[in-house]
Amino acid sequence: MAELIVALDLATARAALELVDRLGDVVRWYKVGPVLHVADGPAVVRGLTERGKAVFLDLKWHDIPNTVAGAGEAAADAGVAMATVHLTGGPRMLESAAGARRGRIALTGVGVLTSLDAAEFGAVLGRPVADLAQEQQRLVRLGMATGLDGYVTAAAEARAVRSLAGAGVAIVVPGIRRATDAVQDQVRTATPREAAAAGADYLVVGRPVTRAADPAAEARALVEDLRR
Ligand code: C5P
């Protein structure tokens, strides 16, 4: 069954770990992003691993091969289970990152950021872009050639990525909402059940849980949606 990952988009380790303790056994996976990581990263990662939680470090690395390989090793040493790299970092960066991890950390690739439209991504590439889904698939192929462990993708593209990348890779889908949750600034949301049916292994949800009056009840309801 697909696993829920709660995005700890909070400002301090203390606030994040208080939430983790409120969620208790309901949630095992947590995503740590750049804001919390810059503020308090090592304390959060330590606090999570000490509690037996799995850490998804979402820093979307994009740097020279040696630096990304070093970041992957440092994250694995800290006990991180899964991290993100930009597929646009190129084959040598991806190969270097994949080679350095030696199975200790799963590396998932981010293709086209969902905040970009075709015109903006075309400006990055220096050529017209007709179809962002095709660009995403082209980048996933690059990841497949370099042995990445998985991909981050919107629910709408999860099925295409799964059929391209096969059964063995991890598919991580953000923008998860129950039908009754506020969509906030997300554009293409999916319920846990819809995302799992499209091939997702990991379902990333932030504000519906972190801002709930009863976060554990909300997380339980999201897991329950999968079983319906
Ligand atoms: O609060 P919400 O559920 O919208 O948070 C979703 C999390 O997933 C945030 O941490 C956000 O940065 C991340 N994310 C996303 N869409 C992507 C990639 C990552 O919402 N395409």
GROMACS .gro file of C-alpha atoms and ligand atoms in nm:
model
  249
    1MET     CA    1   0.000   0.000   0.000
    2ALA     CA    2   0.115   0.357  -0.073
    3GLU     CA    3   0.278   0.543   0.217
    4LEU     CA    4   0.185   0.888   0.340
    5ILE     CA    5   0.473   1.139   0.368
    6VAL     CA    6   0.394   1.447   0.578
    7ALA     CA    7   0.577   1.761   0.458
    8LEU     CA    8   0.719   1.934   0.764
    9ASP     CA    9   0.690   2.286   0.623
   10LEU     CA   10   0.740   2.445   0.964
   11ALA     CA   11   0.998   2.700   1.080
   12THR     CA   12   1.182   2.522   1.361
   13ALA     CA   13   1.290   2.173   1.468
   14ARG     CA   14   1.092   2.219   1.786
   15ALA     CA   15   0.764   2.291   1.605
   16ALA     CA   16   0.830   2.008   1.358
   17LEU     CA   17   0.909   1.747   1.624
   18GLU     CA   18   0.610   1.851   1.837
   19LEU     CA   19   0.392   1.776   1.534
   20VAL     CA   20   0.571   1.444   1.477
   21ASP     CA   21   0.499   1.349   1.838
   22ARG     CA   22   0.131   1.443   1.799
   23LEU     CA   23   0.111   1.220   1.491
   24GLY     CA   24   0.274   0.929   1.676
   25ASP     CA   25   0.237   0.594   1.504
   26VAL     CA   26  -0.004   0.724   1.239
   27VAL     CA   27   0.278   0.856   1.016
   28ARG     CA   28   0.620   0.701   0.950
   29TRP     CA   29   0.759   0.918   0.667
   30TYR     CA   30   0.842   1.290   0.685
   31LYS     CA   31   0.962   1.533   0.421
   32VAL     CA   32   1.218   1.796   0.522
   33GLY     CA   33   1.248   2.083   0.271
   34PRO     CA   34   1.491   2.373   0.231
   35VAL     CA   35   1.326   2.618   0.474
   36LEU     CA   36   1.332   2.388   0.774
   37HIS     CA   37   1.664   2.238   0.666
   38VAL     CA   38   1.839   2.576   0.648
   39ALA     CA   39   1.693   2.677   0.985
   40ASP     CA   40   1.740   2.356   1.180
   41GLY     CA   41   1.818   2.064   0.946
   42PRO     CA   42   2.055   1.843   1.148
   43ALA     CA   43   1.835   1.867   1.461
   44VAL     CA   44   1.523   1.772   1.268
   45VAL     CA   45   1.684   1.479   1.088
   46ARG     CA   46   1.834   1.353   1.417
   47GLY     CA   47   1.500   1.397   1.598
   48LEU     CA   48   1.320   1.203   1.327
   49THR     CA   49   1.566   0.915   1.306
   50GLU     CA   50   1.577   0.887   1.688
   51ARG     CA   51   1.199   0.844   1.677
   52GLY     CA   52   1.232   0.565   1.418
   53LYS     CA   53   1.089   0.782   1.139
   54ALA     CA   54   1.194   0.772   0.773
   55VAL     CA   55   1.329   1.101   0.633
   56PHE     CA   56   1.268   1.228   0.279
   57LEU     CA   57   1.513   1.515   0.231
   58ASP     CA   58   1.369   1.732  -0.045
   59LEU     CA   59   1.647   1.978  -0.129
   60LYS     CA   60   1.636   1.916  -0.508
   61TRP     CA   61   2.013   1.906  -0.555
   62HIS     CA   62   2.148   2.060  -0.876
   63ASP     CA   63   2.525   2.117  -0.868
   64ILE     CA   64   2.850   1.976  -1.006
   65PRO     CA   65   2.873   1.594  -0.986
   66ASN     CA   66   3.125   1.588  -0.700
   67THR     CA   67   2.915   1.818  -0.480
   68VAL     CA   68   2.590   1.628  -0.536
   69ALA     CA   69   2.765   1.296  -0.468
   70GLY     CA   70   2.901   1.443  -0.142
   71ALA     CA   71   2.558   1.573  -0.043
   72GLY     CA   72   2.410   1.226  -0.101
   73GLU     CA   73   2.677   1.065   0.115
   74ALA     CA   74   2.635   1.321   0.393
   75ALA     CA   75   2.259   1.271   0.388
   76ALA     CA   76   2.298   0.892   0.399
   77ASP     CA   77   2.542   0.927   0.693
   78ALA     CA   78   2.279   1.139   0.875
   79GLY     CA   79   2.022   0.861   0.831
   80VAL     CA   80   1.817   1.013   0.548
   81ALA     CA   81   1.627   0.741   0.358
   82MET     CA   82   1.533   0.927   0.039
   83ALA     CA   83   1.640   1.254  -0.127
   84THR     CA   84   1.569   1.454  -0.444
   85VAL     CA   85   1.793   1.563  -0.732
   86HIS     CA   86   1.707   1.775  -1.037
   87LEU     CA   87   1.708   1.562  -1.353
   88THR     CA   88   1.826   1.874  -1.540
   89GLY     CA   89   2.156   1.846  -1.347
   90GLY     CA   90   2.261   1.617  -1.632
   91PRO     CA   91   2.374   1.255  -1.678
   92ARG     CA   92   2.715   1.292  -1.512
   93MET     CA   93   2.565   1.454  -1.204
   94LEU     CA   94   2.298   1.182  -1.181
   95GLU     CA   95   2.550   0.903  -1.236
   96SER     CA   96   2.784   1.049  -0.978
   97ALA     CA   97   2.505   1.086  -0.721
   98ALA     CA   98   2.376   0.735  -0.791
   99GLY     CA   99   2.729   0.588  -0.770
  100ALA     CA  100   2.811   0.753  -0.440
  101ARG     CA  101   2.499   0.632  -0.259
  102ARG     CA  102   2.592   0.262  -0.273
  103GLY     CA  103   2.235   0.162  -0.189
  104ARG     CA  104   2.229   0.359   0.136
  105ILE     CA  105   1.983   0.625   0.020
  106ALA     CA  106   1.713   0.630  -0.247
  107LEU     CA  107   1.754   0.911  -0.500
  108THR     CA  108   1.443   1.043  -0.669
  109GLY     CA  109   1.450   1.276  -0.970
  110VAL     CA  110   1.256   1.599  -1.014
  111GLY     CA  111   1.191   1.688  -1.379
  112VAL     CA  112   0.988   1.995  -1.469
  113LEU     CA  113   0.888   2.191  -1.160
  114THR     CA  114   0.509   2.223  -1.145
  115SER     CA  115   0.554   2.598  -1.093
  116LEU     CA  116   0.692   2.634  -1.449
  117ASP     CA  117   0.477   2.679  -1.757
  118ALA     CA  118   0.578   2.589  -2.115
  119ALA     CA  119   0.695   2.945  -2.196
  120GLU     CA  120   0.919   2.966  -1.889
  121PHE     CA  121   1.066   2.618  -1.934
  122GLY     CA  122   1.121   2.704  -2.304
  123ALA     CA  123   1.316   3.012  -2.192
  124VAL     CA  124   1.536   2.786  -1.977
  125LEU     CA  125   1.599   2.544  -2.265
  126GLY     CA  126   1.635   2.811  -2.534
  127ARG     CA  127   1.381   2.643  -2.763
  128PRO     CA  128   1.001   2.635  -2.786
  129VAL     CA  129   0.831   2.381  -2.559
  130ALA     CA  130   0.502   2.238  -2.685
  131ASP     CA  131   0.418   1.987  -2.415
  132LEU     CA  132   0.553   1.984  -2.060
  133ALA     CA  133   0.443   1.622  -2.006
  134GLN     CA  134   0.670   1.517  -2.294
  135GLU     CA  135   0.959   1.714  -2.141
  136GLN     CA  136   0.898   1.541  -1.808
  137GLN     CA  137   0.910   1.201  -1.981
  138ARG     CA  138   1.229   1.294  -2.164
  139LEU     CA  139   1.389   1.381  -1.829
  140VAL     CA  140   1.264   1.060  -1.667
  141ARG     CA  141   1.438   0.865  -1.946
  142LEU     CA  142   1.758   1.045  -1.851
  143GLY     CA  143   1.710   0.931  -1.492
  144MET     CA  144   1.642   0.575  -1.605
  145ALA     CA  145   1.966   0.568  -1.803
  146THR     CA  146   2.158   0.670  -1.491
  147GLY     CA  147   1.994   0.430  -1.245
  148LEU     CA  148   1.784   0.661  -1.029
  149ASP     CA  149   1.556   0.500  -0.771
  150GLY     CA  150   1.244   0.702  -0.839
  151TYR     CA  151   1.070   1.015  -0.960
  152VAL     CA  152   0.864   1.299  -0.816
  153THR     CA  153   0.565   1.370  -1.035
  154ALA     CA  154   0.219   1.528  -1.028
  155ALA     CA  155  -0.065   1.276  -0.997
  156ALA     CA  156  -0.178   1.359  -1.352
  157GLU     CA  157   0.152   1.227  -1.491
  158ALA     CA  158   0.210   0.939  -1.249
  159ARG     CA  159   0.058   0.679  -1.481
  160ALA     CA  160   0.279   0.784  -1.775
  161VAL     CA  161   0.591   0.787  -1.556
  162ARG     CA  162   0.506   0.444  -1.415
  163SER     CA  163   0.459   0.290  -1.760
  164LEU     CA  164   0.786   0.444  -1.874
  165ALA     CA  165   0.999   0.364  -1.569
  166GLY     CA  166   0.850   0.023  -1.479
  167ALA     CA  167   0.756  -0.147  -1.155
  168GLY     CA  168   1.085  -0.123  -0.970
  169VAL     CA  169   1.104   0.254  -0.918
  170ALA     CA  170   0.948   0.469  -0.647
  171ILE     CA  171   0.690   0.725  -0.759
  172VAL     CA  172   0.639   1.018  -0.524
  173VAL     CA  173   0.331   1.237  -0.575
  174PRO     CA  174   0.278   1.572  -0.397
  175GLY     CA  175  -0.042   1.777  -0.397
  176ILE     CA  176  -0.246   1.517  -0.212
  177ARG     CA  177  -0.585   1.628  -0.077
  178ARG     CA  178  -0.898   1.457   0.045
  179ALA     CA  179  -1.211   1.568  -0.144
  180THR     CA  180  -1.308   1.779   0.160
  181ASP     CA  181  -0.964   1.941   0.214
  182ALA     CA  182  -0.884   2.297   0.104
  183VAL     CA  183  -0.679   2.292  -0.220
  184GLN     CA  184  -0.478   2.604  -0.116
  185ASP     CA  185  -0.227   2.708  -0.388
  186GLN     CA  186  -0.200   2.357  -0.537
  187VAL     CA  187  -0.339   2.333  -0.888
  188ARG     CA  188  -0.353   1.965  -0.976
  189THR     CA  189  -0.445   1.776  -0.662
  190ALA     CA  190  -0.545   1.412  -0.619
  191THR     CA  191  -0.694   1.211  -0.337
  192PRO     CA  192  -0.472   0.940  -0.184
  193ARG     CA  193  -0.679   0.676  -0.359
  194GLU     CA  194  -0.659   0.845  -0.700
  195ALA     CA  195  -0.282   0.896  -0.672
  196ALA     CA  196  -0.225   0.536  -0.561
  197ALA     CA  197  -0.441   0.408  -0.849
  198ALA     CA  198  -0.223   0.611  -1.088
  199GLY     CA  199   0.086   0.433  -0.957
  200ALA     CA  200   0.208   0.643  -0.662
  201ASP     CA  201   0.412   0.469  -0.391
  202TYR     CA  202   0.450   0.779  -0.174
  203LEU     CA  203   0.188   1.049  -0.118
  204VAL     CA  204   0.316   1.388  -0.001
  205VAL     CA  205   0.078   1.602   0.202
  206GLY     CA  206   0.158   1.915   0.398
  207ARG     CA  207  -0.088   2.180   0.513
  208PRO     CA  208  -0.403   1.964   0.540
  209VAL     CA  209  -0.218   1.775   0.818
  210THR     CA  210   0.023   2.037   0.959
  211ARG     CA  211  -0.252   2.300   0.996
  212ALA     CA  212  -0.530   2.068   1.113
  213ALA     CA  213  -0.680   2.116   1.457
  214ASP     CA  214  -0.630   1.741   1.499
  215PRO     CA  215  -0.336   1.640   1.273
  216ALA     CA  216  -0.352   1.271   1.368
  217ALA     CA  217  -0.722   1.252   1.277
  218GLU     CA  218  -0.653   1.416   0.939
  219ALA     CA  219  -0.360   1.181   0.868
  220ARG     CA  220  -0.573   0.881   0.967
  221ALA     CA  221  -0.849   0.999   0.732
  222LEU     CA  222  -0.597   1.025   0.446
  223VAL     CA  223  -0.474   0.670   0.509
  224GLU     CA  224  -0.834   0.555   0.538
  225ASP     CA  225  -0.905   0.703   0.191
  226LEU     CA  226  -0.654   0.451   0.052
  227ARG     CA  227  -0.843   0.158   0.199
  228ARG     CA  228  -1.189   0.256   0.078
  229C5P     O1  229   0.095   2.185   0.196
  229C5P     P1  230   0.100   2.100   0.071
  229C5P     O2  231   0.031   1.966   0.085
  229C5P     O3  232   0.056   2.175  -0.051
  229C5P     O4  233   0.256   2.068   0.056
  229C5P     C1  234   0.307   1.988  -0.043
  229C5P     C2  235   0.457   1.973  -0.029
  229C5P     O5  236   0.507   1.914  -0.146
  229C5P     C3  237   0.532   2.106  -0.012
  229C5P     O6  238   0.642   2.080   0.073
  229C5P     C4  239   0.576   2.140  -0.151
  229C5P     O7  240   0.695   2.214  -0.152
  229C5P     C5  241   0.599   2.001  -0.210
  229C5P     N1  242   0.586   1.992  -0.356
  229C5P     C6  243   0.470   2.027  -0.424
  229C5P     N2  244   0.462   2.014  -0.560
  229C5P     C7  245   0.566   1.968  -0.628
  229C5P     C8  246   0.682   1.929  -0.562
  229C5P     C9  247   0.689   1.944  -0.425
  229C5P     O8  248   0.374   2.070  -0.363
  229C5P     N3  249   0.555   1.954  -0.757
   0.00000   0.00000   0.00000
